[in-house]
Short mmCIF file of C-alpha atoms and ligand atoms in Angstrom, two decimals:
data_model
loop_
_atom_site.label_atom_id
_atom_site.label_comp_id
_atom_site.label_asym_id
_atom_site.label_seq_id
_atom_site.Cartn_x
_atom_site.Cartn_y
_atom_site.Cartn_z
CA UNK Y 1 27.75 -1.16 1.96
CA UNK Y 2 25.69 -4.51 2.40
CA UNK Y 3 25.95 -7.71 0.23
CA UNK Y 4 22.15 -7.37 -0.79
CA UNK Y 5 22.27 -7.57 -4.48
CA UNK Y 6 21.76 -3.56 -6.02
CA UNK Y 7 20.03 -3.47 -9.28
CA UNK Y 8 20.05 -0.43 -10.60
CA UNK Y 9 18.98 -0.63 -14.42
CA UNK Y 10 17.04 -2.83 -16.49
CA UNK Y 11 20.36 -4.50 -17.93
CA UNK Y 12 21.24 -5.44 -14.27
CA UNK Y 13 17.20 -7.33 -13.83
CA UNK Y 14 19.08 -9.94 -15.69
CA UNK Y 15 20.75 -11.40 -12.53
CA UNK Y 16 17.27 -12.21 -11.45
CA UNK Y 17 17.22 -14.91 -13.86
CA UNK Y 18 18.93 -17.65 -11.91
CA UNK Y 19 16.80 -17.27 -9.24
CA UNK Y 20 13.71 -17.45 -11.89
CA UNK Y 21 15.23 -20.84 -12.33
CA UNK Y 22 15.10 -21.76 -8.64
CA UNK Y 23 12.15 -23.72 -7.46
CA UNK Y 24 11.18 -20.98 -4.91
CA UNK Y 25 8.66 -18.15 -6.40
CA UNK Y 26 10.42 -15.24 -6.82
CA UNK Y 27 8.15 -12.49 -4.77
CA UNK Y 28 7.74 -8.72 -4.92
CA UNK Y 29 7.93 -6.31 -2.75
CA UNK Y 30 7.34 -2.88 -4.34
CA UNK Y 31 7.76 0.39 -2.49
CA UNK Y 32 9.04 3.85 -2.26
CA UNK Y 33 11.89 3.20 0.27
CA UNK Y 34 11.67 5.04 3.72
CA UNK Y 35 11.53 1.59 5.09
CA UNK Y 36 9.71 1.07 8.55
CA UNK Y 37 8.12 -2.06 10.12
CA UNK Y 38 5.42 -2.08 8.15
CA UNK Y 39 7.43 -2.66 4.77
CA UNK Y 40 9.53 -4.95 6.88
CA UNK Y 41 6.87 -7.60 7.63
CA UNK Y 42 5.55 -7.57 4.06
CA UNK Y 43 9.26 -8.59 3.26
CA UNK Y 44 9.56 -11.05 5.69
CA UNK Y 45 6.16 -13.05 4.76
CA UNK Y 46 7.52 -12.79 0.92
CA UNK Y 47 10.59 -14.57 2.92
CA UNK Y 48 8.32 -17.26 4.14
CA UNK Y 49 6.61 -17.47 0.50
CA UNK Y 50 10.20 -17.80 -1.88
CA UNK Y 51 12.66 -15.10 -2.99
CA UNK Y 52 11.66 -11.88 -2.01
CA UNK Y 53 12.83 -9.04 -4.53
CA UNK Y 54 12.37 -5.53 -2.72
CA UNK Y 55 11.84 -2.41 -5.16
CA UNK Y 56 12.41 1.27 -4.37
CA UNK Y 57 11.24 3.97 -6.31
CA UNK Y 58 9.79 7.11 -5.60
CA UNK Y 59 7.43 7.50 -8.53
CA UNK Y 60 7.50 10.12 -9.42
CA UNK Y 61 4.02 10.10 -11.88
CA UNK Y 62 1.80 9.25 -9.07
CA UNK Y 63 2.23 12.50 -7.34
CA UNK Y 64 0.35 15.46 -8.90
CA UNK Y 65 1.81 19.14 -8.80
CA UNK Y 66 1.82 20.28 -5.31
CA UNK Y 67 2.48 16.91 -3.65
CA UNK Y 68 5.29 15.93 -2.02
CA UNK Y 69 7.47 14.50 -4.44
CA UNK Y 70 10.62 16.13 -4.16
CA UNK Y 71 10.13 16.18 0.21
CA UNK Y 72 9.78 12.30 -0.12
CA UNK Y 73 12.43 10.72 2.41
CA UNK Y 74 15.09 8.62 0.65
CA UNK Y 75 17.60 6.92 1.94
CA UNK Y 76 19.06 3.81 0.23
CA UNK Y 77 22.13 2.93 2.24
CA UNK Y 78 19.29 2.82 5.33
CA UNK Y 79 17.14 0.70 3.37
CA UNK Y 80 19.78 -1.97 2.39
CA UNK Y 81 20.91 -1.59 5.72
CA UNK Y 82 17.21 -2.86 7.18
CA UNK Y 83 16.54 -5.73 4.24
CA UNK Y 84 19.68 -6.98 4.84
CA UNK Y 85 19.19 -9.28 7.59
CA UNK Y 86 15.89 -10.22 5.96
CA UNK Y 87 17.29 -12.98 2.81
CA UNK Y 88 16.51 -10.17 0.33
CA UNK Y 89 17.51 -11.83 -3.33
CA UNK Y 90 17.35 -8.27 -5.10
CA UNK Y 91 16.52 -4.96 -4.38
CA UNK Y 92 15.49 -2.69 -7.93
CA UNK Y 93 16.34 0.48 -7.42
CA UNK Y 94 16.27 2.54 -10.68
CA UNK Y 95 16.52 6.23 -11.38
CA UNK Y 96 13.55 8.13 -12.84
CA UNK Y 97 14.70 7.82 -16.23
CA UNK Y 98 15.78 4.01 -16.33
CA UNK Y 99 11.66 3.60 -15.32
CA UNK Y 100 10.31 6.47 -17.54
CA UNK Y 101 12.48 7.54 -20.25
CA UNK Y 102 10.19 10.28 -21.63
CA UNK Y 103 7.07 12.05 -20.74
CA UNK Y 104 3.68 11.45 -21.81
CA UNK Y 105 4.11 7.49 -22.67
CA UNK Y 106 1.13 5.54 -22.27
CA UNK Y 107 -0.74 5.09 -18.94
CA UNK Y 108 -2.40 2.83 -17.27
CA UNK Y 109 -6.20 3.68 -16.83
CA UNK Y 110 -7.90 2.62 -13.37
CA UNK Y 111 -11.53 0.69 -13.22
CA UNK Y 112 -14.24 1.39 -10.77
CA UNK Y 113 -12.27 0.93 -7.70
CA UNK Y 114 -10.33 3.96 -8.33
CA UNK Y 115 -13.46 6.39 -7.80
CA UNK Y 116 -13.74 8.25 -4.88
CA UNK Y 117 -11.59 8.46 -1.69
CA UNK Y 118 -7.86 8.77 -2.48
CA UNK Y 119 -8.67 8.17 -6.33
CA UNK Y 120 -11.09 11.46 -5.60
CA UNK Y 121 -8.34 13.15 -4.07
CA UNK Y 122 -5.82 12.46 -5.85
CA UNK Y 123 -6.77 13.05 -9.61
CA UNK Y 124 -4.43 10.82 -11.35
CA UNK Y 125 -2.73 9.19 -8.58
CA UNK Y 126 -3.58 5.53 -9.04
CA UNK Y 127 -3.28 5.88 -12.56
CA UNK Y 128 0.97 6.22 -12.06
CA UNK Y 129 0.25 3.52 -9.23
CA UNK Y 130 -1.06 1.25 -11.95
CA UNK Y 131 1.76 2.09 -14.62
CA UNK Y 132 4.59 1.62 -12.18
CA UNK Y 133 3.37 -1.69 -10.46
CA UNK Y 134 2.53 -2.92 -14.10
CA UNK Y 135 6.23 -1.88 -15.47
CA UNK Y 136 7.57 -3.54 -12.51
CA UNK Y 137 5.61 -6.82 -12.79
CA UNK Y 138 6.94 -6.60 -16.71
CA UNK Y 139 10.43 -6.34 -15.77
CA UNK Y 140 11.00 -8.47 -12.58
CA UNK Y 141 7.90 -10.76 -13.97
CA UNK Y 142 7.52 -12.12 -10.00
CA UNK Y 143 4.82 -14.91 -9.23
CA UNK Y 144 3.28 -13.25 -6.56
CA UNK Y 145 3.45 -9.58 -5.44
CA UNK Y 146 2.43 -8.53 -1.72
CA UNK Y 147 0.75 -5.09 -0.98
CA UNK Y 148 -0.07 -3.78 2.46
CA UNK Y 149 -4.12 -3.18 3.67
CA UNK Y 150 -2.73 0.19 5.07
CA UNK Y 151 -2.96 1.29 1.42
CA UNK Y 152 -6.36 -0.62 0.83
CA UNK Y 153 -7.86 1.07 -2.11
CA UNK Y 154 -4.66 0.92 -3.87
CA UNK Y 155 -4.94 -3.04 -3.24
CA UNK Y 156 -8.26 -2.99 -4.37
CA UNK Y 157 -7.13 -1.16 -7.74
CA UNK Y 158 -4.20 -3.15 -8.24
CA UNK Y 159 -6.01 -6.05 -8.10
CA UNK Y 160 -8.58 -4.97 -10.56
CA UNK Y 161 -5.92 -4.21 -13.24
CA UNK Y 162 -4.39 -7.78 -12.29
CA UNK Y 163 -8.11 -9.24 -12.84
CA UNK Y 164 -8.88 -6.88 -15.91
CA UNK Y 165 -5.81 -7.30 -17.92
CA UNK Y 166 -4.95 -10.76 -17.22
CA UNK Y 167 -1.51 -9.91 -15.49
CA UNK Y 168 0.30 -13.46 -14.58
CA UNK Y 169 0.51 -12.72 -10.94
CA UNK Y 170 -0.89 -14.02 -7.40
CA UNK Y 171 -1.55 -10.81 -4.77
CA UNK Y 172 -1.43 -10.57 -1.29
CA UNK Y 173 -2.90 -8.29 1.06
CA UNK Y 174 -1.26 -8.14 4.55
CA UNK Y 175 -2.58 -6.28 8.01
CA UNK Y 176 -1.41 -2.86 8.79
CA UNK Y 177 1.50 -2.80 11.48
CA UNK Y 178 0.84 -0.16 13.86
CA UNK Y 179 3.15 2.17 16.37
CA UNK Y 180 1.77 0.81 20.23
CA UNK Y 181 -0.85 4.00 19.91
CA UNK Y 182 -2.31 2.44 17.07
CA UNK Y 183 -1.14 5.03 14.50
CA UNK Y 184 -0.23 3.14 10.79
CA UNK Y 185 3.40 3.00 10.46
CA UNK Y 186 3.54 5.26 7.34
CA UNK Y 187 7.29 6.67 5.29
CA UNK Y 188 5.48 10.19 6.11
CA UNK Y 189 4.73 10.11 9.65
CA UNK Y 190 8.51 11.84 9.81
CA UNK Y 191 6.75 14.54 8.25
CA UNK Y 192 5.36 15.41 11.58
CA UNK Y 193 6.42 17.14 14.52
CA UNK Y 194 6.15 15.56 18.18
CA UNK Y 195 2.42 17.43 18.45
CA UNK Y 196 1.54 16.32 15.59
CA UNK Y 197 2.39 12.52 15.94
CA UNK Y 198 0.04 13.26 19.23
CA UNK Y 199 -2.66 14.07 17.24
CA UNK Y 200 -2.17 11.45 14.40
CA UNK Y 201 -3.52 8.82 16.54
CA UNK Y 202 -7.12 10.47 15.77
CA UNK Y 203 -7.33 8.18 12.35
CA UNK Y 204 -7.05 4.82 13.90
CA UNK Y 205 -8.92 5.99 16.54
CA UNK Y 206 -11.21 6.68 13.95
CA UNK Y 207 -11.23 3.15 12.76
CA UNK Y 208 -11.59 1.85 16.41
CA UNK Y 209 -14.96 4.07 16.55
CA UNK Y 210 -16.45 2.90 13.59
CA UNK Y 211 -15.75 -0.61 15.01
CA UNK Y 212 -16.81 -0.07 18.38
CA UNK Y 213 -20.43 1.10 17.00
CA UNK Y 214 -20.42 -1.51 14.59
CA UNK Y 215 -20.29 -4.33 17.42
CA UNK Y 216 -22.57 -2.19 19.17
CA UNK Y 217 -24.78 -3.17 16.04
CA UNK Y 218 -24.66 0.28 14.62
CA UNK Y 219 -25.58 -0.66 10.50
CA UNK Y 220 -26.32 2.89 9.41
CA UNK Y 221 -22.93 4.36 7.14
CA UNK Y 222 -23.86 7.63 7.65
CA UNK Y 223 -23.61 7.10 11.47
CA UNK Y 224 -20.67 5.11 11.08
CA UNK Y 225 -18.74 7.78 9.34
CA UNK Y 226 -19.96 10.45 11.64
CA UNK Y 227 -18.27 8.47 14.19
CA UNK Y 228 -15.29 8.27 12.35
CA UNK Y 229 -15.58 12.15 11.53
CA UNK Y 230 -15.95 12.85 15.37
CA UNK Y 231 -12.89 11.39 16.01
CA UNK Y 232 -11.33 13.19 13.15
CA UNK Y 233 -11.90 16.52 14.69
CA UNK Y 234 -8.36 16.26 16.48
CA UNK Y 235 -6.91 16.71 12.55
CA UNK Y 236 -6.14 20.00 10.85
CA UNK Y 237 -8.45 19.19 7.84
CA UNK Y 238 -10.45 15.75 6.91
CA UNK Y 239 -10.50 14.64 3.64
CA UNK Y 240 -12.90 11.57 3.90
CA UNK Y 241 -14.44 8.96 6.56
CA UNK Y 242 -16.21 6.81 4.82
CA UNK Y 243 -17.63 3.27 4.81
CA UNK Y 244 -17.48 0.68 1.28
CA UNK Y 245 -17.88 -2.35 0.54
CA UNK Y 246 -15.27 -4.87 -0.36
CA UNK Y 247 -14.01 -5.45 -3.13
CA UNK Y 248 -15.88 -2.97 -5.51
CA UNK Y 249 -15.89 0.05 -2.77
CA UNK Y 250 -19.38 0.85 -3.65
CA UNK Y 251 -21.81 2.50 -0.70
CA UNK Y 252 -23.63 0.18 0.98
CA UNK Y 253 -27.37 0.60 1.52
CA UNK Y 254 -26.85 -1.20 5.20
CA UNK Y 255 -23.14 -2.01 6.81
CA UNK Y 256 -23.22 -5.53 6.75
CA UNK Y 257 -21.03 -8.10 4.72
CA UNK Y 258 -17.40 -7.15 3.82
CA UNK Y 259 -16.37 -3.36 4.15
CA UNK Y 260 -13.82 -1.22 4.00
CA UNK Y 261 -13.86 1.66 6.77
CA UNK Y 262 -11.09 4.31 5.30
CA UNK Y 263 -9.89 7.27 6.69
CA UNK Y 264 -7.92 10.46 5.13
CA UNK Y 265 -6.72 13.37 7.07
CA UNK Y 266 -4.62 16.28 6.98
CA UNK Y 267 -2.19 17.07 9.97
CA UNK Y 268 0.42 19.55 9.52
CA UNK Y 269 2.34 19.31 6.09
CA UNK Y 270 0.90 15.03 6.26
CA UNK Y 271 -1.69 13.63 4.13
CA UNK Y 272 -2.08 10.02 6.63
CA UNK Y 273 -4.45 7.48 5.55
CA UNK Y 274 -6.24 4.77 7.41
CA UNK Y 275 -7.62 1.71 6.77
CA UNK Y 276 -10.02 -1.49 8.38
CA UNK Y 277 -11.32 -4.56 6.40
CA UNK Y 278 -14.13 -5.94 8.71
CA UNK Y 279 -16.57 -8.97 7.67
CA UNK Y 280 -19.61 -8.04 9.30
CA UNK Y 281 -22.63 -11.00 9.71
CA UNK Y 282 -24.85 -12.87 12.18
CA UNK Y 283 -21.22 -13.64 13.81
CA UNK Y 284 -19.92 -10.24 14.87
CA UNK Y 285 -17.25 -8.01 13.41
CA UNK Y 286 -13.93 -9.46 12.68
CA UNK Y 287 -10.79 -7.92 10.93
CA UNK Y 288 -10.33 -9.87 7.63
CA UNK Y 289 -8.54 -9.64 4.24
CA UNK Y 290 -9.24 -7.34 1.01
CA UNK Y 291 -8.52 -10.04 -1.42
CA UNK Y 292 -9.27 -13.40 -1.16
CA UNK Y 293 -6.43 -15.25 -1.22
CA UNK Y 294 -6.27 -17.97 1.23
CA UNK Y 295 -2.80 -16.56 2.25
CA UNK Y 296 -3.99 -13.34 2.73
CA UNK Y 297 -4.34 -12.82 6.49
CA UNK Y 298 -1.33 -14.85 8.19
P1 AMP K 301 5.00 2.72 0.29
O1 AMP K 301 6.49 2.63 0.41
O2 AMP K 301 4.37 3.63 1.28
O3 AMP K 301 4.54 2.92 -1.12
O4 AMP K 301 4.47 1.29 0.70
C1 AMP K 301 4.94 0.12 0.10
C2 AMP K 301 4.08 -1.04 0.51
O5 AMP K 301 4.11 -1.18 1.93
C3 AMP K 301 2.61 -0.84 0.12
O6 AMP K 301 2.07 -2.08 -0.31
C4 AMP K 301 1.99 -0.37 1.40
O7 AMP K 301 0.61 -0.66 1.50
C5 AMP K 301 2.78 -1.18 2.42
N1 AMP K 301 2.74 -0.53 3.73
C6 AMP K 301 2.93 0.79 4.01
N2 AMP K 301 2.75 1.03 5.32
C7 AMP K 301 2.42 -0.16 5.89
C8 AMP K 301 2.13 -0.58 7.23
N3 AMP K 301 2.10 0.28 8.25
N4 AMP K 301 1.85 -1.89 7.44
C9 AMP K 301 1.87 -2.78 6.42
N5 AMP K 301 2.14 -2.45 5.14
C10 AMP K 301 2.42 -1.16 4.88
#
């Protein structure tokens, strides 16, 4: 057991409230548990920023039929074990039916951002992204919630519902944290098996391409992503290598300006995704934030 406060139900969000008094912003962490070094440093800059409050849910509406769901790694003592150490105020982690206690209750409905890539992929995946993250900004009611690039459309959603419906909330986009090959720390990397983590590297290397061409001055998207797709090859199946802009993900006539270079591929039972924010102008390529808060890229 570890002395990081469990809350379990809604009843128990009420020992949140002295630290809503405190002067420090209470901070949100949401994710589906599996914790690696990627949710780790989002947790520690929410340290820097107030009272972090870690959530872990497996949610269970953003994964269609067929998805991986019920193969999902959880462990909780593991978890606690990790945020420990890290001055974790809370950690919410509910059952399925404290969050959802019947089916077919009202959904949130994604904006533009959603369409295409993962939102193409996934028919009504960010849709349960959007209902969960908006039930848990309800219920813990932090002042600012921090999201990792790795998962850059769903930042990009997120933050259109947070725009769109007027949702009291600052957001945060922080870098990817990598394994030394360059492959995205990701819950379902253990999906794969010692040959497959070989290959995996093939999406960032994907992302290194696209970069490499585009401080070669490569501006074309269709040759960007057919660097990006050559790299891919090493995957068993790709499911998109494409090049958007930031924030509104549409295609770009010429890649210049702020884009998004995002990568989906299959490799054995893993769906891994990959992701690059670079601002492109007169002064190079550099690596840079999704949204534009000043905080975003320390
Ligand atoms: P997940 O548990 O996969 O839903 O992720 C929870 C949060 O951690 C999301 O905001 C993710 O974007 C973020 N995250 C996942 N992997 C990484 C990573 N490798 N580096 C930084 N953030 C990450």
């Amino acid at each position: 057991m570890t002395d990081v406060d469990l809350l379990r139900t809604r009843a128990d969000l009420t020992r949140l409230e002295p630290l809503r008094a405190a002067a420090a912003p209470l901070v949100l962490v949401p994710t589906m548990g599996a914790l690696h070094a990627g949710h780790l440093a989002l947790v520690r800059r929410a340290r820097e920023l107030g009272d972090p409050v870690v959530s872990i849910f497996v949610n269970p509406t953003q994964f269609a039929a067929g998805e991986d769901f019920a193969a999902y790694p959880r462990d909780l003592e593991r978890d606690l074990a990790l945020l420990e150490p890290l001055g974790v105020a809370a950690v919410f982690a509910p059952a399925v039916d404290e969050m959802y206690a019947r089916d077919g209750g009202v959904m949130v409905q994604p904006g533009p951002a959603a369409q295409g890539l993962c939102g193409g992929r996934r028919p009504g995946h960010f849709a349960g992204v959007l209902t969960i993250v908006l039930k848990l900004l309800h219920l813990i009611r932090p002042e600012i919630a921090i999201f990792g690039r790795k998962d850059a459309q769903q930042c990009l959603v997120i933050a259109e519902m947070v725009r769109d419906l007027d949702v009291p909330v600052r957001l945060l986009d922080l870098p990817t944290v990598r394994e030394p090959d360059g492959l995205a720390m990701s819950s379902r990397n253990a999906y794969l098996s010692p040959a497959g983590r070989r290959r995996a590297r093939c999406l960032s290397d994907a992302l290194a391409a696209a970069r490499t061409a585009l401080e070669a001055g490569e501006r074309a998207p269709a040759r960007l992503a057919a660097a990006m797709a050559a790299a891919l090859a090493a995957a068993d199946s790709v499911e998109y290598a494409e090049v958007r802009r930031v924030p509104d993900l549409a295609v770009p006539a010429r890649a210049e300006g702020r884009l998004l270079l995002a990568v989906a591929a299959r490799i054995e039972p893993a769906r891994l995704i990959d992701n690059l924010v670079v601002q492109v102008d007169a002064g190079g390529v550099r690596e840079t934030s999704l949204l534009d808060d000043r905080e975003a890229t320390a």
